[in-house]
mmCIF file of C-alpha atoms and ligand atoms in Angstrom:
data_model
loop_
_atom_site.group_PDB
_atom_site.id
_atom_site.type_symbol
_atom_site.label_atom_id
_atom_site.label_comp_id
_atom_site.label_asym_id
_atom_site.label_seq_id
_atom_site.Cartn_x
_atom_site.Cartn_y
_atom_site.Cartn_z
ATOM 1 C CA MET I 981 -26.345 -78.931 -5.710
ATOM 2 C CA GLN I 982 -28.584 -78.189 -2.703
ATOM 3 C CA ALA I 983 -26.735 -76.272 -0.009
ATOM 4 C CA SER I 984 -27.599 -76.968 3.618
ATOM 5 C CA GLU I 985 -29.409 -74.225 5.558
ATOM 6 C CA ASP I 986 -26.153 -73.454 7.361
ATOM 7 C CA GLY I 987 -24.562 -72.602 4.023
ATOM 8 C CA GLN I 988 -20.922 -72.261 3.121
ATOM 9 C CA ILE I 989 -18.505 -69.972 1.310
ATOM 10 C CA ALA I 990 -17.563 -71.792 -1.872
ATOM 11 C CA VAL I 991 -14.040 -70.698 -2.803
ATOM 12 C CA SER I 992 -12.629 -71.235 -6.298
ATOM 13 C CA ALA I 993 -9.697 -69.800 -8.230
ATOM 14 C CA ARG I 994 -9.088 -69.456 -11.941
ATOM 15 C CA GLY I 995 -6.706 -67.309 -13.956
ATOM 16 C CA GLY I 996 -5.561 -65.218 -10.992
ATOM 17 C CA VAL I 997 -9.146 -64.542 -9.841
ATOM 18 C CA MET I 998 -10.465 -65.910 -6.543
ATOM 19 C CA THR I 999 -14.241 -66.257 -6.324
ATOM 20 C CA LEU I 1000 -16.045 -66.314 -2.986
ATOM 21 C CA LEU I 1001 -19.594 -67.526 -3.445
ATOM 22 C CA ILE I 1002 -21.920 -66.966 -0.480
ATOM 23 C CA ASP I 1003 -23.899 -70.171 -0.752
ATOM 24 C CA ARG I 1004 -26.871 -70.118 1.619
ATOM 25 C CA PRO I 1005 -29.744 -69.441 -0.760
ATOM 26 C CA ALA I 1006 -32.502 -70.852 1.490
ATOM 27 C CA LYS I 1007 -31.738 -67.985 3.910
ATOM 28 C CA LYS I 1008 -31.058 -65.419 1.182
ATOM 29 C CA ASN I 1009 -27.328 -65.725 1.944
ATOM 30 C CA ALA I 1010 -27.706 -64.183 5.394
ATOM 31 C CA LEU I 1011 -24.251 -64.305 7.014
ATOM 32 C CA THR I 1012 -23.686 -66.271 10.209
ATOM 33 C CA ASP I 1013 -20.645 -66.034 12.460
ATOM 34 C CA ALA I 1014 -19.293 -69.196 10.774
ATOM 35 C CA LEU I 1015 -19.727 -67.725 7.266
ATOM 36 C CA TYR I 1016 -17.998 -64.473 8.295
ATOM 37 C CA GLY I 1017 -15.174 -66.675 9.572
ATOM 38 C CA GLU I 1018 -14.927 -68.509 6.251
ATOM 39 C CA LEU I 1019 -14.969 -65.213 4.306
ATOM 40 C CA SER I 1020 -12.279 -63.797 6.590
ATOM 41 C CA ASP I 1021 -10.063 -66.899 6.252
ATOM 42 C CA ALA I 1022 -10.374 -66.706 2.469
ATOM 43 C CA LEU I 1023 -9.472 -62.997 2.376
ATOM 44 C CA GLU I 1024 -6.466 -63.577 4.659
ATOM 45 C CA ASP I 1025 -5.239 -66.506 2.522
ATOM 46 C CA THR I 1026 -5.654 -64.420 -0.602
ATOM 47 C CA GLU I 1027 -3.543 -61.576 0.757
ATOM 48 C CA GLN I 1028 -0.663 -64.098 1.084
ATOM 49 C CA ASP I 1029 -1.134 -65.695 -2.339
ATOM 50 C CA ALA I 1030 0.775 -63.747 -5.016
ATOM 51 C CA ALA I 1031 -0.970 -65.697 -7.761
ATOM 52 C CA ILE I 1032 -4.355 -64.167 -6.863
ATOM 53 C CA ARG I 1033 -4.734 -60.730 -8.437
ATOM 54 C CA ALA I 1034 -8.439 -60.039 -7.787
ATOM 55 C CA VAL I 1035 -11.294 -61.353 -5.645
ATOM 56 C CA VAL I 1036 -14.926 -61.609 -6.742
ATOM 57 C CA ILE I 1037 -17.814 -61.915 -4.260
ATOM 58 C CA LEU I 1038 -21.025 -63.510 -5.515
ATOM 59 C CA GLY I 1039 -24.214 -64.788 -3.889
ATOM 60 C CA ALA I 1040 -26.063 -67.997 -4.787
ATOM 61 C CA GLY I 1041 -29.737 -67.958 -5.681
ATOM 62 C CA ASP I 1042 -32.059 -64.987 -6.131
ATOM 63 C CA ALA I 1043 -30.547 -62.649 -3.502
ATOM 64 C CA PHE I 1044 -26.969 -61.446 -3.135
ATOM 65 C CA CYS I 1045 -26.990 -61.260 0.678
ATOM 66 C CA ALA I 1046 -29.701 -60.539 3.274
ATOM 67 C CA GLY I 1047 -27.129 -59.149 5.722
ATOM 68 C CA ASN I 1048 -26.190 -60.493 9.106
ATOM 69 C CA ASP I 1049 -28.136 -63.549 10.253
ATOM 70 C CA ILE I 1050 -30.733 -62.162 12.644
ATOM 71 C CA SER I 1051 -30.755 -65.280 14.855
ATOM 72 C CA ASP I 1052 -27.023 -64.712 15.353
ATOM 73 C CA PHE I 1053 -27.711 -61.065 16.203
ATOM 74 C CA LEU I 1054 -30.223 -62.243 18.817
ATOM 75 C CA THR I 1055 -27.600 -64.573 20.329
ATOM 76 C CA MET I 1056 -25.195 -61.643 20.492
ATOM 77 C CA THR I 1057 -27.722 -59.526 22.448
ATOM 78 C CA SER I 1058 -27.406 -61.852 25.433
ATOM 79 C CA ARG I 1059 -23.636 -62.400 25.297
ATOM 80 C CA GLN I 1060 -21.735 -60.863 28.176
ATOM 81 C CA GLY I 1061 -18.568 -58.991 27.224
ATOM 82 C CA SER I 1062 -16.385 -61.204 29.386
ATOM 83 C CA GLU I 1063 -12.637 -61.280 29.047
ATOM 84 C CA GLY I 1064 -11.245 -63.988 26.870
ATOM 85 C CA GLN I 1065 -14.479 -64.312 24.921
ATOM 86 C CA SER I 1066 -13.689 -64.666 21.249
ATOM 87 C CA GLU I 1067 -14.695 -61.685 19.182
ATOM 88 C CA ALA I 1068 -17.537 -62.004 16.720
ATOM 89 C CA GLN I 1069 -16.228 -62.928 13.266
ATOM 90 C CA VAL I 1070 -18.313 -60.146 11.720
ATOM 91 C CA PHE I 1071 -15.929 -57.572 13.202
ATOM 92 C CA ARG I 1072 -12.923 -59.506 11.871
ATOM 93 C CA PHE I 1073 -14.502 -59.535 8.401
ATOM 94 C CA LEU I 1074 -15.249 -55.776 8.536
ATOM 95 C CA ARG I 1075 -11.652 -54.943 9.433
ATOM 96 C CA LEU I 1076 -10.302 -57.185 6.655
ATOM 97 C CA LEU I 1077 -12.647 -55.539 4.147
ATOM 98 C CA GLY I 1078 -11.377 -52.100 5.150
ATOM 99 C CA SER I 1079 -7.726 -53.056 4.803
ATOM 100 C CA PHE I 1080 -7.815 -55.526 1.894
ATOM 101 C CA SER I 1081 -5.034 -54.628 -0.530
ATOM 102 C CA LYS I 1082 -6.129 -56.437 -3.709
ATOM 103 C CA PRO I 1083 -8.976 -55.435 -6.008
ATOM 104 C CA LEU I 1084 -12.368 -56.592 -4.767
ATOM 105 C CA LEU I 1085 -15.305 -57.036 -7.119
ATOM 106 C CA ALA I 1086 -18.915 -58.026 -6.562
ATOM 107 C CA GLY I 1087 -21.763 -59.253 -8.730
ATOM 108 C CA VAL I 1088 -25.094 -58.437 -7.089
ATOM 109 C CA GLN I 1089 -28.554 -59.784 -7.901
ATOM 110 C CA GLY I 1090 -31.774 -59.292 -5.988
ATOM 111 C CA ARG I 1091 -31.683 -58.056 -2.393
ATOM 112 C CA ALA I 1092 -28.459 -56.760 -0.841
ATOM 113 C CA VAL I 1093 -29.293 -55.838 2.757
ATOM 114 C CA GLY I 1094 -27.115 -54.403 5.517
ATOM 115 C CA ILE I 1095 -23.591 -55.691 5.057
ATOM 116 C CA GLY I 1096 -24.773 -57.014 1.674
ATOM 117 C CA THR I 1097 -24.790 -53.350 0.644
ATOM 118 C CA THR I 1098 -22.086 -51.877 2.869
ATOM 119 C CA MET I 1099 -19.483 -54.410 1.665
ATOM 120 C CA LEU I 1100 -19.983 -52.938 -1.814
ATOM 121 C CA LEU I 1101 -18.525 -49.645 -0.555
ATOM 122 C CA HIS I 1102 -15.227 -51.545 -0.145
ATOM 123 C CA CYS I 1103 -15.357 -53.079 -3.605
ATOM 124 C CA ASP I 1104 -13.400 -51.569 -6.467
ATOM 125 C CA HIS I 1105 -15.748 -52.771 -9.216
ATOM 126 C CA VAL I 1106 -19.436 -53.614 -8.797
ATOM 127 C CA VAL I 1107 -21.782 -55.104 -11.370
ATOM 128 C CA LEU I 1108 -25.495 -55.169 -10.604
ATOM 129 C CA ALA I 1109 -28.205 -57.298 -12.116
ATOM 130 C CA GLU I 1110 -31.277 -55.325 -13.213
ATOM 131 C CA ASP I 1111 -33.233 -56.641 -10.226
ATOM 132 C CA ALA I 1112 -30.627 -55.591 -7.627
ATOM 133 C CA GLN I 1113 -32.047 -53.715 -4.638
ATOM 134 C CA LEU I 1114 -29.666 -52.195 -2.097
ATOM 135 C CA SER I 1115 -30.728 -51.323 1.449
ATOM 136 C CA THR I 1116 -29.231 -50.669 4.869
ATOM 137 C CA PRO I 1117 -32.073 -50.816 7.433
ATOM 138 C CA PHE I 1118 -29.821 -50.510 10.497
ATOM 139 C CA VAL I 1119 -32.016 -48.102 12.448
ATOM 140 C CA SER I 1120 -35.217 -50.118 12.084
ATOM 141 C CA LEU I 1121 -33.231 -52.978 13.678
ATOM 142 C CA GLY I 1122 -32.220 -50.714 16.577
ATOM 143 C CA LEU I 1123 -28.641 -50.617 15.222
ATOM 144 C CA VAL I 1124 -26.248 -48.093 13.709
ATOM 145 C CA PRO I 1125 -24.328 -48.276 10.420
ATOM 146 C CA GLU I 1126 -21.181 -50.405 10.131
ATOM 147 C CA ALA I 1127 -18.330 -51.034 7.661
ATOM 148 C CA ALA I 1128 -17.509 -47.281 7.708
ATOM 149 C CA SER I 1129 -20.749 -46.726 5.799
ATOM 150 C CA SER I 1130 -21.514 -43.731 8.040
ATOM 151 C CA LEU I 1131 -18.535 -42.092 6.312
ATOM 152 C CA LEU I 1132 -18.430 -43.705 2.887
ATOM 153 C CA LEU I 1133 -22.102 -43.632 1.892
ATOM 154 C CA PRO I 1134 -22.777 -39.893 2.557
ATOM 155 C CA LYS I 1135 -19.468 -39.104 0.831
ATOM 156 C CA LEU I 1136 -20.622 -41.015 -2.256
ATOM 157 C CA ILE I 1137 -24.305 -40.111 -2.495
ATOM 158 C CA GLY I 1138 -24.738 -37.030 -0.243
ATOM 159 C CA HIS I 1139 -26.105 -36.762 3.273
ATOM 160 C CA ALA I 1140 -29.820 -36.666 2.439
ATOM 161 C CA ARG I 1141 -29.863 -39.785 0.295
ATOM 162 C CA ALA I 1142 -27.506 -41.573 2.689
ATOM 163 C CA PHE I 1143 -29.768 -40.699 5.647
ATOM 164 C CA ALA I 1144 -32.755 -42.060 3.734
ATOM 165 C CA MET I 1145 -30.890 -45.348 3.336
ATOM 166 C CA LEU I 1146 -28.993 -45.640 6.629
ATOM 167 C CA ALA I 1147 -31.693 -44.303 8.945
ATOM 168 C CA MET I 1148 -34.979 -44.657 7.061
ATOM 169 C CA GLY I 1149 -34.252 -47.932 5.279
ATOM 170 C CA ALA I 1150 -34.834 -46.589 1.745
ATOM 171 C CA VAL I 1151 -34.217 -49.194 -0.926
ATOM 172 C CA MET I 1152 -32.091 -48.173 -3.910
ATOM 173 C CA GLY I 1153 -32.647 -49.874 -7.264
ATOM 174 C CA ALA I 1154 -29.937 -50.883 -9.719
ATOM 175 C CA GLY I 1155 -30.256 -47.895 -12.073
ATOM 176 C CA GLU I 1156 -30.096 -45.338 -9.272
ATOM 177 C CA ALA I 1157 -27.181 -47.172 -7.651
ATOM 178 C CA ARG I 1158 -25.181 -46.987 -10.872
ATOM 179 C CA GLU I 1159 -26.040 -43.289 -11.340
ATOM 180 C CA ALA I 1160 -25.018 -42.657 -7.714
ATOM 181 C CA GLY I 1161 -21.558 -44.180 -8.305
ATOM 182 C CA LEU I 1162 -22.167 -47.331 -6.229
ATOM 183 C CA ALA I 1163 -21.771 -49.578 -9.252
ATOM 184 C CA ASN I 1164 -20.053 -49.702 -12.640
ATOM 185 C CA ALA I 1165 -22.707 -51.439 -14.691
ATOM 186 C CA VAL I 1166 -26.199 -52.897 -14.683
ATOM 187 C CA VAL I 1167 -26.670 -56.061 -16.740
ATOM 188 C CA ALA I 1168 -29.358 -58.692 -17.327
ATOM 189 C CA GLY I 1169 -29.443 -61.229 -14.511
ATOM 190 C CA ASP I 1170 -28.210 -64.083 -16.691
ATOM 191 C CA SER I 1171 -25.114 -62.057 -17.745
ATOM 192 C CA LEU I 1172 -24.122 -61.021 -14.220
ATOM 193 C CA GLU I 1173 -21.442 -63.602 -13.512
ATOM 194 C CA ASP I 1174 -19.893 -63.291 -16.982
ATOM 195 C CA ALA I 1175 -19.784 -59.498 -16.723
ATOM 196 C CA VAL I 1176 -18.106 -59.440 -13.321
ATOM 197 C CA MET I 1177 -15.667 -62.251 -14.218
ATOM 198 C CA GLN I 1178 -14.651 -60.437 -17.428
ATOM 199 C CA ALA I 1179 -13.874 -57.304 -15.393
ATOM 200 C CA ALA I 1180 -11.915 -59.416 -12.888
ATOM 201 C CA GLN I 1181 -9.872 -61.050 -15.680
ATOM 202 C CA ARG I 1182 -9.054 -57.604 -17.122
ATOM 203 C CA ILE I 1183 -7.849 -56.472 -13.698
ATOM 204 C CA ALA I 1184 -5.896 -59.721 -13.154
ATOM 205 C CA ALA I 1185 -3.973 -59.099 -16.397
ATOM 206 C CA LEU I 1186 -2.725 -55.679 -15.183
ATOM 207 C CA PRO I 1187 0.623 -55.184 -13.375
ATOM 208 C CA PRO I 1188 -0.364 -56.181 -9.809
ATOM 209 C CA GLY I 1189 1.975 -53.840 -7.928
ATOM 210 C CA ALA I 1190 0.641 -50.785 -9.793
ATOM 211 C CA VAL I 1191 -2.962 -51.930 -9.257
ATOM 212 C CA GLN I 1192 -2.517 -52.399 -5.512
ATOM 213 C CA GLN I 1193 -0.685 -49.110 -5.044
ATOM 214 C CA THR I 1194 -3.407 -47.328 -7.011
ATOM 215 C CA LYS I 1195 -6.073 -48.854 -4.788
ATOM 216 C CA ALA I 1196 -4.101 -47.835 -1.691
ATOM 217 C CA LEU I 1197 -3.790 -44.256 -2.952
ATOM 218 C CA MET I 1198 -7.499 -44.079 -3.672
ATOM 219 C CA ARG I 1199 -8.651 -45.403 -0.300
ATOM 220 C CA ASP I 1200 -7.933 -43.632 2.976
ATOM 221 C CA SER I 1201 -7.625 -46.870 4.913
ATOM 222 C CA GLU I 1202 -6.450 -45.134 8.106
ATOM 223 C CA THR I 1203 -9.587 -43.006 8.327
ATOM 224 C CA ILE I 1204 -11.760 -45.944 7.319
ATOM 225 C CA ALA I 1205 -10.259 -48.016 10.123
ATOM 226 C CA LYS I 1206 -10.881 -45.243 12.696
ATOM 227 C CA VAL I 1207 -14.504 -44.808 11.623
ATOM 228 C CA MET I 1208 -15.042 -48.577 11.664
ATOM 229 C CA GLU I 1209 -13.736 -48.844 15.215
ATOM 230 C CA ALA I 1210 -16.006 -46.004 16.373
ATOM 231 C CA GLU I 1211 -18.976 -47.679 14.665
ATOM 232 C CA ILE I 1212 -18.106 -51.110 16.077
ATOM 233 C CA GLU I 1213 -18.084 -49.757 19.624
ATOM 234 C CA ILE I 1214 -21.579 -48.247 19.299
ATOM 235 C CA PHE I 1215 -22.876 -51.166 17.205
ATOM 236 C CA ALA I 1216 -21.799 -53.631 19.902
ATOM 237 C CA GLN I 1217 -23.640 -51.580 22.538
ATOM 238 C CA ARG I 1218 -26.745 -51.289 20.330
ATOM 239 C CA LEU I 1219 -26.808 -55.069 19.828
ATOM 240 C CA LYS I 1220 -27.510 -55.419 23.556
ATOM 241 C CA SER I 1221 -30.292 -52.772 23.560
ATOM 242 C CA GLY I 1222 -33.947 -53.527 24.155
ATOM 243 C CA GLU I 1223 -34.752 -51.851 20.835
ATOM 244 C CA ALA I 1224 -32.547 -54.270 18.931
ATOM 245 C CA ARG I 1225 -33.835 -57.303 20.834
ATOM 246 C CA GLU I 1226 -37.435 -56.310 19.973
ATOM 247 C CA ALA I 1227 -36.518 -55.794 16.267
ATOM 248 C CA PHE I 1228 -34.722 -59.166 15.983
ATOM 249 C CA THR I 1229 -37.473 -61.057 17.853
ATOM 250 C CA ALA I 1230 -40.155 -59.455 15.665
ATOM 251 C CA PHE I 1231 -38.321 -60.497 12.463
ATOM 252 C CA LEU I 1232 -37.947 -64.076 13.658
ATOM 253 C CA GLU I 1233 -41.594 -64.183 14.811
ATOM 254 C CA LYS I 1234 -42.632 -62.707 11.414
ATOM 255 C CA ARG I 1235 -44.476 -59.771 12.987
ATOM 256 C CA PRO I 1236 -44.006 -55.973 12.850
ATOM 257 C CA PRO I 1237 -41.763 -54.631 15.652
ATOM 258 C CA ASP I 1238 -43.296 -52.541 18.439
ATOM 259 C CA PHE I 1239 -41.001 -49.774 19.704
ATOM 260 C CA SER I 1240 -43.729 -47.975 21.693
ATOM 261 C CA ALA I 1241 -42.232 -49.049 25.053
ATOM 262 C CA PHE I 1242 -38.884 -47.317 24.389
HETATM 263 N N1 COA X 1649 -31.269 -63.515 9.058
HETATM 264 C C1 COA X 1649 -31.853 -64.698 9.271
HETATM 265 N N2 COA X 1649 -32.725 -65.251 8.415
HETATM 266 C C2 COA X 1649 -33.000 -64.569 7.281
HETATM 267 C C3 COA X 1649 -32.426 -63.314 7.006
HETATM 268 C C4 COA X 1649 -31.522 -62.782 7.955
HETATM 269 N N3 COA X 1649 -30.902 -61.625 7.766
HETATM 270 N N4 COA X 1649 -32.897 -62.874 5.821
HETATM 271 C C5 COA X 1649 -33.735 -63.820 5.365
HETATM 272 N N5 COA X 1649 -33.792 -64.829 6.246
HETATM 273 C C6 COA X 1649 -34.597 -66.064 6.139
HETATM 274 C C7 COA X 1649 -36.081 -65.795 6.393
HETATM 275 O O1 COA X 1649 -36.361 -65.802 7.784
HETATM 276 C C8 COA X 1649 -36.683 -66.983 5.676
HETATM 277 O O2 COA X 1649 -36.536 -68.131 6.485
HETATM 278 P P1 COA X 1649 -37.678 -69.253 6.545
HETATM 279 O O3 COA X 1649 -37.788 -69.754 5.124
HETATM 280 O O4 COA X 1649 -37.145 -70.254 7.499
HETATM 281 O O5 COA X 1649 -38.951 -68.547 6.998
HETATM 282 C C9 COA X 1649 -35.781 -67.163 4.461
HETATM 283 O O6 COA X 1649 -34.542 -66.532 4.802
HETATM 284 C C10 COA X 1649 -36.283 -66.504 3.211
HETATM 285 O O7 COA X 1649 -36.509 -65.144 3.490
HETATM 286 P P2 COA X 1649 -37.914 -64.411 3.182
HETATM 287 O O8 COA X 1649 -38.050 -63.246 4.110
HETATM 288 O O9 COA X 1649 -39.049 -65.396 3.152
HETATM 289 O O10 COA X 1649 -37.625 -63.910 1.672
HETATM 290 P P3 COA X 1649 -38.224 -62.653 0.916
HETATM 291 O O11 COA X 1649 -37.770 -62.783 -0.485
HETATM 292 O O12 COA X 1649 -39.681 -62.483 1.244
HETATM 293 O O13 COA X 1649 -37.472 -61.382 1.594
HETATM 294 C C11 COA X 1649 -35.569 -60.156 2.394
HETATM 295 C C12 COA X 1649 -36.071 -61.266 1.450
HETATM 296 C C13 COA X 1649 -34.047 -60.147 2.310
HETATM 297 C C14 COA X 1649 -36.132 -58.795 1.957
HETATM 298 C C15 COA X 1649 -36.042 -60.452 3.842
HETATM 299 O O14 COA X 1649 -35.758 -61.798 4.150
HETATM 300 C C16 COA X 1649 -35.434 -59.590 4.895
HETATM 301 O O15 COA X 1649 -35.838 -58.439 5.082
HETATM 302 N N6 COA X 1649 -34.432 -60.129 5.627
HETATM 303 C C17 COA X 1649 -33.805 -59.445 6.732
HETATM 304 C C18 COA X 1649 -32.817 -58.465 6.218
HETATM 305 C C19 COA X 1649 -32.119 -57.730 7.356
HETATM 306 O O16 COA X 1649 -32.734 -56.954 8.045
HETATM 307 N N7 COA X 1649 -30.828 -58.031 7.538
HETATM 308 C C20 COA X 1649 -30.017 -57.440 8.548
HETATM 309 C C21 COA X 1649 -29.414 -56.184 8.062
HETATM 310 S S1 COA X 1649 -28.356 -55.413 9.255
#
C-alpha cells in the first residue's frame, strides 16, 4: 500500500499488544502536528483500555523517524503566542510519553533523528536493526533538547557522549547504542518486527499490575515532567529564533545553513 505524503499512524491490536506504525515513508516518517495528534490519541485510548498490556512503535520504510517535520517547525516560527491558540500536538505527545504507564517498546531501523531518538529514552524495551543510526541534532537546528533528553541521555551515556549527540549532532550506530544501554538487542533488519513483537508478547503475558508498578518505580516521572516543562519553555522560544529559521529554511532549500550573521 502506498501511503500519501501526509502519512498516518496505522494502529492495530493483537494479543494485548497495540502497534503504532508511523507510516510516512516518503518523508522518512517525519512527524507533523497531525501525526503527533494521532499518536497522542492512540496513547490516551490505550491508557483506558485494560486489554492492552504493551505498546509497540514502528516506522514504515527504510527509516524509523526523521524527527519533527521541518516545514511544520518553520510554520511554528511565525506563530504568535496568542491566548486561546491551540498548543502544538508535539508538546502533548511529549507529555504523554513521559507519563505513559504501560510498557512501551520500539523497533528501529535506519535513521532515528531528534524525537525519533529521544522517544526511545521513554521506551522500556528497544530493538534495533543493524542499520539503525540514532542522532539528536537539536543545536544545528538552532534548538535545544526535548523529551527530557537533557536529563535522561547524559544519565544513561555520560555527559561527554551526550554532549556529542545533543549539541554536536554525533550519530550513534546500533552496536554502540546497545552497549550504551539505549537498546536491548540488535537484529538483522528483516527480523526486526518479529523480535520486537516477541518481546511485546512476553510482556503482555505478565501480570499487568506488577508490570506497571515496576515501570512506575523505575521511572521518576515527576522529575521527568519538570525537566520536560523547562525544556519546552526554552524550545518554544528557540523555535522563534533567527537561528532556527535559518536552519529550517536551509534544510528545505537543500543548502547548508549560514549562521555567520548571528
Ligand atoms: N521534515 C520534513 N521533511 C523531511 C524530514 C523532516 N524532518 N526528513 C526528511 N524529510 C524529507 C526530505 O526533505 C525529502 O523530501 P523530498 O523527497 O520532497 O525532497 C524526503 O523526506 C526524503 O529525505 P532525504 O533527505 O532525501 O533522505 P536521506 O535518506 O538522504 O536522508 C535523513 C534522511 C533523515 C538523514 C535526512 O532527511 C534528514 O537529515 N532529515 C532531517 C532530520 C532532522 O533534522 N529532523 C529534525 C530533528 S529535531
